[in-house]
Short mmCIF file of C-alpha atoms and ligand atoms in Angstrom, two decimals:
data_model
loop_
_atom_site.label_atom_id
_atom_site.label_comp_id
_atom_site.label_asym_id
_atom_site.label_seq_id
_atom_site.Cartn_x
_atom_site.Cartn_y
_atom_site.Cartn_z
CA MET A 1 30.09 106.35 37.90
CA ALA A 2 27.44 103.60 38.24
CA ASP A 3 25.49 103.74 41.47
CA LYS A 4 23.86 100.31 41.14
CA ALA A 5 24.88 96.97 39.66
CA PHE A 6 22.48 94.73 37.77
CA ILE A 7 23.10 91.02 37.55
CA LYS A 8 21.16 89.04 34.99
CA LEU A 9 20.78 85.34 35.64
CA GLY A 10 18.69 83.89 32.80
CA GLU A 11 15.45 85.83 32.81
CA LYS A 12 15.92 87.17 36.31
CA GLU A 13 17.65 90.50 36.92
CA VAL A 14 18.62 91.73 40.38
CA GLU A 15 19.84 95.09 41.52
CA LEU A 16 22.78 95.30 43.90
CA PRO A 17 24.19 98.36 45.66
CA ILE A 18 27.60 99.79 44.80
CA TYR A 19 29.90 100.78 47.61
CA VAL A 20 32.72 103.25 46.91
CA GLY A 21 35.72 103.73 49.21
CA THR A 22 37.34 107.07 50.03
CA GLU A 23 39.96 106.55 47.31
CA GLY A 24 37.30 105.81 44.70
CA GLU A 25 37.60 102.01 44.84
CA GLU A 26 34.31 100.63 43.56
CA SER A 27 32.71 97.45 44.80
CA ILE A 28 29.48 95.55 44.26
CA ASP A 29 27.89 94.81 47.61
CA ILE A 30 26.84 91.15 47.29
CA ASN A 31 25.61 90.70 50.86
CA LYS A 32 22.08 89.95 49.59
CA LEU A 33 23.08 88.04 46.44
CA ARG A 34 22.28 84.57 47.77
CA ASP A 35 18.99 85.65 49.30
CA LEU A 36 17.93 87.28 46.05
CA THR A 37 19.17 84.69 43.56
CA GLY A 38 20.32 81.53 45.33
CA PHE A 39 23.78 82.10 43.83
CA VAL A 40 27.06 82.58 45.67
CA THR A 41 30.27 83.92 44.11
CA LEU A 42 33.33 81.76 43.44
CA ASP A 43 36.69 83.49 43.90
CA SER A 44 39.60 81.15 44.74
CA GLY A 45 42.37 82.95 46.57
CA TYR A 46 39.97 85.93 47.11
CA LYS A 47 41.54 87.68 44.10
CA ASN A 48 38.39 89.76 43.61
CA THR A 49 36.83 89.84 47.03
CA GLY A 50 36.76 92.81 49.36
CA ALA A 51 36.57 90.96 52.65
CA THR A 52 35.94 94.05 54.75
CA LYS A 53 35.76 97.84 54.87
CA SER A 54 38.92 99.14 56.51
CA GLY A 55 40.24 102.60 57.29
CA ILE A 56 43.81 101.59 58.09
CA THR A 57 45.92 101.04 54.98
CA PHE A 58 45.43 102.10 51.38
CA LEU A 59 47.24 100.29 48.61
CA ASP A 60 47.08 100.86 44.85
CA GLY A 61 48.94 98.02 43.17
CA GLU A 62 48.80 99.59 39.70
CA LEU A 63 50.32 102.89 40.85
CA GLY A 64 52.64 101.41 43.49
CA ILE A 65 51.00 103.41 46.32
CA LEU A 66 51.04 102.38 49.98
CA ARG A 67 49.69 104.64 52.73
CA TYR A 68 49.04 104.07 56.42
CA ARG A 69 46.02 106.12 57.58
CA GLY A 70 46.59 108.36 54.55
CA TYR A 71 50.31 108.99 55.10
CA PRO A 72 52.59 107.83 52.23
CA ILE A 73 54.96 105.03 53.19
CA GLU A 74 57.90 106.98 51.74
CA GLN A 75 57.31 109.87 54.20
CA LEU A 76 56.81 107.57 57.17
CA ALA A 77 59.96 105.55 56.36
CA GLU A 78 62.00 108.74 56.09
CA LYS A 79 60.61 110.85 58.93
CA SER A 80 58.72 108.71 61.44
CA ASN A 81 59.72 105.82 63.68
CA PHE A 82 58.24 102.38 64.31
CA MET A 83 56.56 103.26 67.61
CA GLU A 84 54.91 106.34 66.12
CA VAL A 85 53.73 104.27 63.15
CA ALA A 86 52.36 101.63 65.54
CA TYR A 87 50.39 104.34 67.36
CA LEU A 88 49.13 105.75 64.05
CA LEU A 89 47.94 102.36 62.84
CA LEU A 90 46.23 101.51 66.13
CA TYR A 91 44.55 104.81 66.94
CA GLY A 92 44.19 106.42 63.50
CA GLU A 93 46.10 109.68 64.10
CA LEU A 94 49.71 110.66 64.72
CA PRO A 95 50.33 111.02 68.47
CA THR A 96 50.96 114.33 70.22
CA ASN A 97 54.19 114.42 72.21
CA ASP A 98 52.35 113.47 75.43
CA GLN A 99 50.52 110.63 73.74
CA PHE A 100 53.76 109.32 72.24
CA VAL A 101 55.58 109.43 75.58
CA ASP A 102 52.69 107.70 77.33
CA PHE A 103 52.39 105.00 74.63
CA THR A 104 56.11 104.16 74.50
CA ASP A 105 56.34 104.29 78.29
CA ARG A 106 53.55 101.76 78.65
CA ILE A 107 55.17 99.48 76.10
CA THR A 108 58.56 99.78 77.83
CA HIS A 109 57.00 98.79 81.14
CA HIS A 110 55.40 95.65 79.72
CA THR A 111 58.44 94.14 77.98
CA LEU A 112 59.18 91.68 80.76
CA VAL A 113 57.77 88.24 79.98
CA HIS A 114 56.42 86.13 82.87
CA GLU A 115 59.27 83.91 84.07
CA ASP A 116 57.11 80.78 83.80
CA VAL A 117 56.80 81.23 80.03
CA LYS A 118 60.47 80.27 79.97
CA GLN A 119 59.54 76.76 81.05
CA PHE A 120 57.57 76.29 77.83
CA PHE A 121 60.35 77.97 75.85
CA ASP A 122 63.03 75.73 77.36
CA GLY A 123 61.29 72.71 75.86
CA PHE A 124 62.09 73.72 72.28
CA PRO A 125 65.15 72.14 70.69
CA SER A 126 67.76 74.81 69.88
CA ASN A 127 67.32 74.20 66.15
CA ALA A 128 63.50 74.55 66.20
CA HIS A 129 62.36 76.96 63.50
CA PRO A 130 61.90 80.45 65.01
CA MET A 131 58.43 80.83 63.48
CA GLY A 132 57.19 77.63 65.13
CA GLN A 133 58.52 78.87 68.46
CA LEU A 134 57.02 82.34 68.02
CA CYS A 135 53.62 80.96 67.07
CA SER A 136 53.51 78.69 70.14
CA LEU A 137 54.82 81.34 72.52
CA MET A 138 52.31 83.98 71.40
CA CYS A 139 49.49 81.55 72.15
CA THR A 140 51.18 80.47 75.40
CA LEU A 141 51.11 84.09 76.61
CA SER A 142 47.29 83.99 76.60
CA SER A 143 47.47 81.48 79.50
CA PHE A 144 49.10 84.14 81.66
CA TYR A 145 46.41 86.74 81.01
CA PRO A 146 43.09 84.87 81.44
CA ASP A 147 41.16 88.18 81.52
CA SER A 148 42.14 88.77 77.91
CA LEU A 149 40.07 85.73 76.85
CA ASN A 150 36.86 87.59 77.60
CA PRO A 151 35.47 88.91 74.29
CA ASN A 152 33.47 91.51 76.19
CA MET A 153 36.38 93.01 78.10
CA SER A 154 36.44 96.79 78.50
CA LYS A 155 38.09 99.17 76.04
CA GLU A 156 40.87 99.80 78.59
CA ALA A 157 41.51 96.07 79.07
CA THR A 158 41.61 95.54 75.29
CA ASP A 159 44.12 98.36 75.00
CA LEU A 160 46.27 96.84 77.73
CA THR A 161 46.26 93.50 75.91
CA ILE A 162 47.44 95.24 72.74
CA ILE A 163 50.22 97.03 74.64
CA ARG A 164 51.31 93.77 76.28
CA ILE A 165 51.47 91.91 72.98
CA LEU A 166 53.45 94.73 71.31
CA ALA A 167 55.88 94.83 74.21
CA LYS A 168 56.34 91.11 74.79
CA MET A 169 56.75 89.91 71.25
CA ALA A 170 60.08 91.76 70.94
CA THR A 171 61.32 90.04 74.12
CA VAL A 172 60.17 86.62 72.92
CA VAL A 173 61.83 87.13 69.51
CA SER A 174 65.11 88.00 71.25
CA TRP A 175 64.86 84.79 73.34
CA ILE A 176 64.44 82.75 70.17
CA HIS A 177 67.62 84.24 68.73
CA LYS A 178 69.55 83.69 71.97
CA LYS A 179 68.54 80.03 72.07
CA SER A 180 69.67 79.50 68.45
CA VAL A 181 73.19 80.70 69.31
CA GLY A 182 73.29 79.00 72.72
CA HIS A 183 73.46 82.24 74.74
CA PRO A 184 71.52 83.07 77.91
CA ILE A 185 68.49 85.28 77.42
CA MET A 186 68.74 88.96 78.33
CA TYR A 187 66.15 90.81 80.38
CA PRO A 188 64.76 94.05 78.91
CA GLN A 189 66.19 97.35 80.09
CA ASN A 190 63.84 100.28 80.42
CA LYS A 191 66.50 102.84 79.53
CA TYR A 192 66.36 101.83 75.86
CA ASP A 193 63.81 102.75 73.20
CA TYR A 194 61.87 99.88 71.61
CA VAL A 195 64.28 99.03 68.78
CA SER A 196 67.45 99.54 70.86
CA ASN A 197 66.00 97.38 73.61
CA PHE A 198 65.23 94.64 71.11
CA LEU A 199 68.77 94.83 69.70
CA TYR A 200 70.21 94.81 73.23
CA MET A 201 68.20 91.72 74.19
CA THR A 202 69.16 90.03 70.91
CA PHE A 203 72.84 90.90 70.54
CA GLY A 204 73.85 92.14 74.00
CA MET A 205 75.89 89.92 76.34
CA ARG A 206 75.66 89.72 80.14
CA THR A 207 79.42 90.14 80.29
CA GLU A 208 79.72 93.49 78.57
CA GLU A 209 78.07 96.89 78.13
CA TYR A 210 75.89 97.11 74.99
CA VAL A 211 75.93 100.28 72.96
CA PRO A 212 73.38 100.19 70.13
CA ASP A 213 74.83 101.23 66.75
CA PRO A 214 72.64 104.12 65.45
CA VAL A 215 73.04 102.85 61.87
CA VAL A 216 71.63 99.47 62.88
CA VAL A 217 68.85 101.01 65.00
CA ASP A 218 67.85 103.22 62.11
CA ALA A 219 67.95 100.40 59.54
CA LEU A 220 65.88 98.04 61.66
CA ASP A 221 63.40 100.78 62.56
CA LYS A 222 62.89 101.51 58.85
CA LEU A 223 62.39 97.83 58.03
CA LEU A 224 59.80 97.48 60.80
CA ILE A 225 57.92 100.54 59.48
CA LEU A 226 57.88 99.12 55.96
CA HIS A 227 56.39 95.84 57.20
CA ALA A 228 53.95 97.37 59.69
CA ASP A 229 50.75 96.85 57.71
CA HIS A 230 49.67 95.78 54.26
CA GLU A 231 45.86 95.70 54.31
CA GLN A 232 44.12 92.34 53.75
CA ASN A 233 47.12 90.07 53.04
CA CYS A 234 47.13 86.37 53.95
CA SER A 235 48.29 86.70 57.57
CA THR A 236 46.18 89.78 58.33
CA SER A 237 43.09 88.15 56.85
CA THR A 238 43.89 85.15 59.06
CA VAL A 239 44.11 87.37 62.15
CA ARG A 240 40.75 88.93 61.29
CA MET A 241 39.19 85.57 60.50
CA VAL A 242 40.32 84.00 63.78
CA GLY A 243 39.38 87.14 65.70
CA SER A 244 35.94 87.14 64.08
CA SER A 245 35.04 84.09 66.17
CA GLN A 246 35.87 86.34 69.16
CA ALA A 247 39.05 84.38 69.84
CA ASN A 248 41.45 86.46 71.96
CA ALA A 249 44.17 88.71 70.54
CA TYR A 250 47.03 86.35 71.52
CA ALA A 251 45.46 83.43 69.64
CA SER A 252 44.62 85.65 66.67
CA VAL A 253 48.21 86.94 66.46
CA ALA A 254 49.56 83.37 66.79
CA ALA A 255 47.38 82.43 63.80
CA GLY A 256 48.81 85.39 61.89
CA VAL A 257 52.33 84.14 62.64
CA ALA A 258 51.39 80.70 61.28
CA ALA A 259 50.04 82.21 58.05
CA LEU A 260 53.07 84.45 57.63
CA TRP A 261 55.44 81.48 57.89
CA GLY A 262 54.67 80.15 54.39
CA PRO A 263 57.25 80.72 51.63
CA LEU A 264 54.70 82.51 49.43
CA HIS A 265 54.14 85.10 52.18
CA GLY A 266 56.63 86.20 54.89
CA GLY A 267 58.70 83.04 54.56
CA ALA A 268 59.94 84.40 51.23
CA ASN A 269 62.62 86.60 52.86
CA GLN A 270 64.43 83.51 54.17
CA GLN A 271 64.00 81.79 50.80
CA VAL A 272 65.45 84.75 48.90
CA ILE A 273 68.80 84.56 50.69
CA GLU A 274 68.85 80.78 50.37
CA MET A 275 68.17 81.16 46.63
CA LEU A 276 70.90 83.80 46.22
CA GLU A 277 73.34 81.52 48.06
CA ILE A 278 72.47 78.64 45.73
CA ILE A 279 73.04 80.87 42.69
CA LYS A 280 76.38 82.01 44.15
CA ALA A 281 77.48 78.44 44.89
CA ASP A 282 76.52 77.49 41.35
CA GLY A 283 78.97 80.06 39.93
CA GLY A 284 76.66 83.10 39.83
CA ASN A 285 75.00 82.35 36.49
CA VAL A 286 71.82 84.40 37.06
CA ALA A 287 70.49 83.89 33.53
CA LYS A 288 70.33 80.14 34.17
CA PHE A 289 68.08 80.68 37.21
CA VAL A 290 65.87 83.14 35.35
CA GLU A 291 65.37 80.41 32.73
CA LYS A 292 64.57 77.89 35.48
CA ALA A 293 61.96 80.27 36.94
CA LYS A 294 60.30 80.54 33.51
CA ASP A 295 60.27 76.80 32.88
CA LYS A 296 56.77 75.48 33.67
CA ASN A 297 58.19 71.97 34.19
CA ASP A 298 60.47 73.27 36.93
CA ASN A 299 58.83 74.37 40.18
CA PHE A 300 61.63 76.86 40.92
CA ARG A 301 60.34 80.44 41.34
CA LEU A 302 62.33 83.64 41.75
CA MET A 303 61.68 84.18 45.42
CA GLY A 304 61.16 87.85 46.28
CA PHE A 305 59.55 88.45 42.88
CA GLY A 306 55.89 89.02 42.13
CA HIS A 307 53.01 90.17 44.23
CA ARG A 308 49.29 89.53 44.29
CA VAL A 309 48.47 93.23 44.35
CA TYR A 310 51.49 95.23 43.10
CA LYS A 311 51.57 95.16 39.31
CA ASN A 312 53.97 98.03 38.71
CA PHE A 313 56.44 98.11 41.56
CA ASP A 314 56.41 97.47 45.28
CA PRO A 315 57.11 100.87 46.90
CA ARG A 316 58.60 99.10 49.93
CA ALA A 317 61.14 97.29 47.72
CA LYS A 318 62.24 100.62 46.24
CA ILE A 319 62.94 102.05 49.71
CA ILE A 320 64.64 98.87 50.92
CA LYS A 321 66.92 98.64 47.89
CA GLU A 322 68.25 102.14 48.60
CA ALA A 323 68.55 101.42 52.32
CA CYS A 324 70.40 98.21 51.57
CA ASP A 325 73.27 99.97 49.74
CA ASN A 326 73.35 102.64 52.42
CA VAL A 327 73.42 100.27 55.40
CA LEU A 328 76.04 97.93 53.93
CA ASN A 329 78.28 100.91 53.10
CA LYS A 330 77.89 102.47 56.55
CA LEU A 331 78.51 99.14 58.30
CA GLY A 332 81.43 98.38 55.98
CA VAL A 333 79.87 95.03 55.08
CA PHE A 334 80.55 93.47 51.69
CA ASP A 335 77.98 90.84 50.82
CA PRO A 336 78.50 89.13 47.45
CA VAL A 337 74.84 88.11 47.29
CA LEU A 338 73.88 91.80 46.94
CA ASP A 339 75.63 91.82 43.59
CA ILE A 340 73.84 88.66 42.55
CA ALA A 341 70.50 90.15 43.68
CA LYS A 342 71.09 93.25 41.55
CA GLN A 343 72.09 91.21 38.50
CA LEU A 344 69.06 88.99 38.94
CA GLU A 345 66.77 92.00 39.16
CA GLU A 346 68.32 93.52 36.03
CA VAL A 347 68.04 90.34 33.97
CA ALA A 348 64.51 89.54 35.14
CA LEU A 349 63.15 93.05 34.61
CA LYS A 350 64.17 92.94 30.92
CA ASP A 351 62.81 89.47 30.35
CA PRO A 352 59.41 89.36 28.54
CA TYR A 353 58.19 86.56 30.89
CA PHE A 354 58.53 88.85 33.92
CA VAL A 355 57.51 92.02 32.06
CA GLU A 356 54.30 90.47 30.67
CA ARG A 357 53.32 89.04 34.05
CA LYS A 358 54.25 92.28 35.82
CA LEU A 359 56.62 90.52 38.20
CA TYR A 360 58.81 92.96 40.13
CA PRO A 361 61.01 92.59 43.21
CA ASN A 362 58.86 92.70 46.34
CA VAL A 363 59.56 93.74 49.94
CA ASP A 364 61.33 90.45 50.65
CA PHE A 365 63.89 90.70 47.85
CA TYR A 366 66.40 93.00 49.56
CA SER A 367 65.30 92.96 53.22
CA GLY A 368 67.21 89.74 54.02
CA ILE A 369 70.48 91.30 52.90
CA ILE A 370 70.02 94.06 55.49
CA TYR A 371 68.97 91.61 58.24
CA ARG A 372 72.07 89.56 57.47
CA ALA A 373 74.35 92.63 57.57
CA ILE A 374 72.90 93.46 61.01
CA GLY A 375 73.82 89.95 62.17
CA PHE A 376 70.58 87.94 62.05
CA PRO A 377 70.75 84.32 60.90
CA THR A 378 68.59 83.52 57.87
CA GLU A 379 65.99 81.55 59.86
CA MET A 380 65.20 84.66 61.94
CA PHE A 381 64.14 86.77 58.95
CA THR A 382 60.47 85.81 58.93
CA VAL A 383 60.24 86.38 62.67
CA LEU A 384 61.46 89.93 62.06
CA PHE A 385 58.74 90.36 59.44
CA ALA A 386 56.25 89.21 62.11
CA LEU A 387 57.61 91.74 64.60
CA GLY A 388 57.14 94.49 62.02
CA ARG A 389 53.66 93.30 61.01
CA LEU A 390 52.44 93.09 64.60
CA PRO A 391 50.98 96.64 64.87
CA GLY A 392 49.11 95.99 61.62
CA TRP A 393 47.65 92.70 62.85
CA LEU A 394 46.59 94.29 66.13
CA SER A 395 45.09 97.36 64.44
CA GLN A 396 43.11 95.18 62.06
CA TRP A 397 41.98 92.92 64.91
CA LYS A 398 40.91 95.99 66.91
CA GLU A 399 39.10 97.54 63.94
CA MET A 400 37.26 94.30 63.25
CA ARG A 401 36.15 93.90 66.86
CA GLU A 402 35.12 97.55 67.23
CA ALA A 403 33.00 97.25 64.09
CA ASN A 404 31.45 94.11 65.60
CA GLU A 405 32.02 92.26 62.33
CA PRO A 406 30.20 88.95 61.93
CA ILE A 407 32.07 85.66 62.13
CA GLY A 408 33.99 84.93 58.91
CA ARG A 409 32.39 81.94 57.26
CA PRO A 410 32.74 81.64 53.49
CA ARG A 411 30.60 79.40 51.32
CA GLN A 412 31.92 76.73 48.96
CA ILE A 413 30.94 75.02 45.75
CA TYR A 414 30.76 71.35 46.61
CA THR A 415 32.47 69.04 44.07
CA GLY A 416 32.45 65.70 45.94
CA PRO A 417 30.25 62.63 45.43
CA THR A 418 26.51 63.11 45.46
CA VAL A 419 24.41 61.10 47.90
CA ARG A 420 25.09 57.32 47.95
CA ASP A 421 24.10 54.48 50.27
CA TYR A 422 26.55 53.14 52.80
CA THR A 423 27.68 49.55 52.08
CA ASN A 424 29.92 47.60 54.40
CA ILE A 425 33.36 47.24 52.71
CA ALA A 426 36.04 47.15 55.45
CA ILE A 427 34.13 46.28 58.60
CA ARG A 428 33.08 42.60 58.70
N1 CMC B 1 58.86 83.47 39.65
C1 CMC B 1 58.43 82.97 38.47
N2 CMC B 1 57.16 83.07 38.02
C2 CMC B 1 56.29 83.68 38.83
C3 CMC B 1 56.63 84.22 40.07
C4 CMC B 1 57.98 84.12 40.48
N3 CMC B 1 58.37 84.61 41.66
N4 CMC B 1 55.55 84.79 40.66
C5 CMC B 1 54.54 84.59 39.81
N5 CMC B 1 54.97 83.93 38.68
C6 CMC B 1 54.17 83.58 37.50
C7 CMC B 1 53.26 82.39 37.75
O1 CMC B 1 53.89 81.17 37.41
C8 CMC B 1 52.09 82.71 36.86
O2 CMC B 1 52.47 82.42 35.52
P1 CMC B 1 51.36 81.87 34.47
O3 CMC B 1 50.39 83.00 34.31
O4 CMC B 1 52.15 81.56 33.25
O5 CMC B 1 50.75 80.66 35.11
C9 CMC B 1 51.96 84.24 36.94
O6 CMC B 1 53.30 84.70 37.23
C10 CMC B 1 51.00 84.73 38.02
O7 CMC B 1 51.42 84.14 39.28
P2 CMC B 1 50.42 83.64 40.41
O8 CMC B 1 51.15 82.65 41.24
O9 CMC B 1 49.13 83.24 39.77
O10 CMC B 1 50.19 85.01 41.20
P3 CMC B 1 49.63 85.15 42.65
O11 CMC B 1 49.08 86.51 42.73
O12 CMC B 1 48.72 84.01 42.98
O13 CMC B 1 50.92 84.99 43.57
C11 CMC B 1 52.91 85.46 44.75
C12 CMC B 1 51.65 86.06 44.11
C13 CMC B 1 53.60 86.55 45.59
C14 CMC B 1 52.49 84.32 45.69
C15 CMC B 1 53.86 84.94 43.66
O14 CMC B 1 54.26 86.01 42.82
C16 CMC B 1 55.08 84.22 44.22
O15 CMC B 1 55.01 83.00 44.48
N6 CMC B 1 56.24 84.95 44.43
C17 CMC B 1 57.40 84.36 45.06
C18 CMC B 1 57.21 84.32 46.56
C19 CMC B 1 57.37 85.68 47.19
O16 CMC B 1 58.28 86.43 46.88
N7 CMC B 1 56.44 85.99 48.11
C20 CMC B 1 56.49 87.25 48.91
C21 CMC B 1 55.37 88.17 48.52
S1 CMC B 1 55.64 89.84 49.16
C22 CMC B 1 55.59 89.66 50.88
C23 CMC B 1 54.21 89.43 51.36
O17 CMC B 1 53.46 90.40 51.50
O18 CMC B 1 53.89 88.27 51.63
#
């Protein structure tokens, strides 16, 4: 294994250090490149750039590996629960029983959202997109906790901010759902665990007792675990970038929500169901849509297919596909789009276009079918992704701040006009 890199630029050769991660990932440390050579690197979309050193999530796209703090996602999805995973991501180790009880207890006791936040919330039209509402409300919350704006707050105060955000986002998400169906919001109840409380606030009614269905609790818990972190993806990198200016955690999370909204990132789960519905309405001819996705003159893409990093399979998609069959069977739900999804996957996976480009179903391909079976409207899907990703965003924000990382400020290669003299054209 090389321990130094040499870059030759014309006659000049410079030596750069190599940095190797704990899983053997090799990188060239270019921190001094510009000082030594005057050159910067150009890497649109950061396809080749390690933006940070992180000890939270390991991902090997070629082998289809995903681990949180070293623990394989398959084991966590089967044996752990979302709150335990959140603790693991934030603090680096699995909690003892006492630590788990204390952590979940603190979250439970912070689920109530300040009543005045409702005044902002009431201003949204009932058909406002849930992601726009969530983004605004997460930032709004910062106004109610002015202490959290201090970048030099104590470790304890930072921890409290993290607990508050984890607790309150679930409540806010439930409000957004209630508004979309025209129902009054529900206040959290401390007798429930995190996922049951969220389901109660979302689907419970003031007029009747709510008994969470264990199949639904389990399915949602699993989905949240699978979304909990994914190293330096678009929204997480955004959270770290915003946080690097020492912006507070509420603002950083709101920025993450904004980045997640896009259809190429978390917004894909909503688009997948919409695409499957279009295929169904068109008579279910999946081959026709595979052809459309391959046609470079047509901007249609198979939503829920492809990934920047996974080039073999997305381990989360594998788990979700199995869970999907299981949950629909247990709930006695028949969803015709599941059939279309499976046919689409089968056709696409045999097609040379998808095989050559290593395009496989990703986490968003089957998750929407489960969300729908649970009773969520399509527009809520990306908000659920955000709820799952929240512990990851907060862990990465915390890691970045604890490491005292410098402000994120990339360079550019300027391609605009060179210097020219101003001449008066419009103003007489
Ligand atoms: N359907 C058809 N062709 C595709 C697709 C697709 N879903 N995805 C990629 N390609 C083609 C693309 O046209 C390109 O072809 P060519 O080499 O001939 O120009 C090639 O595959 C490489 O694609 P790319 O866009 O350069 O790859 P990327 O790494 O920049 O983009 C992606 C990754 C996820 C944005 C992309 O695969 C995509 O748009 N997928 C659909 C949206 C989606 O499902 N997003 C959710 C991602 S998983 C959840 C998350 O973590 O956000």
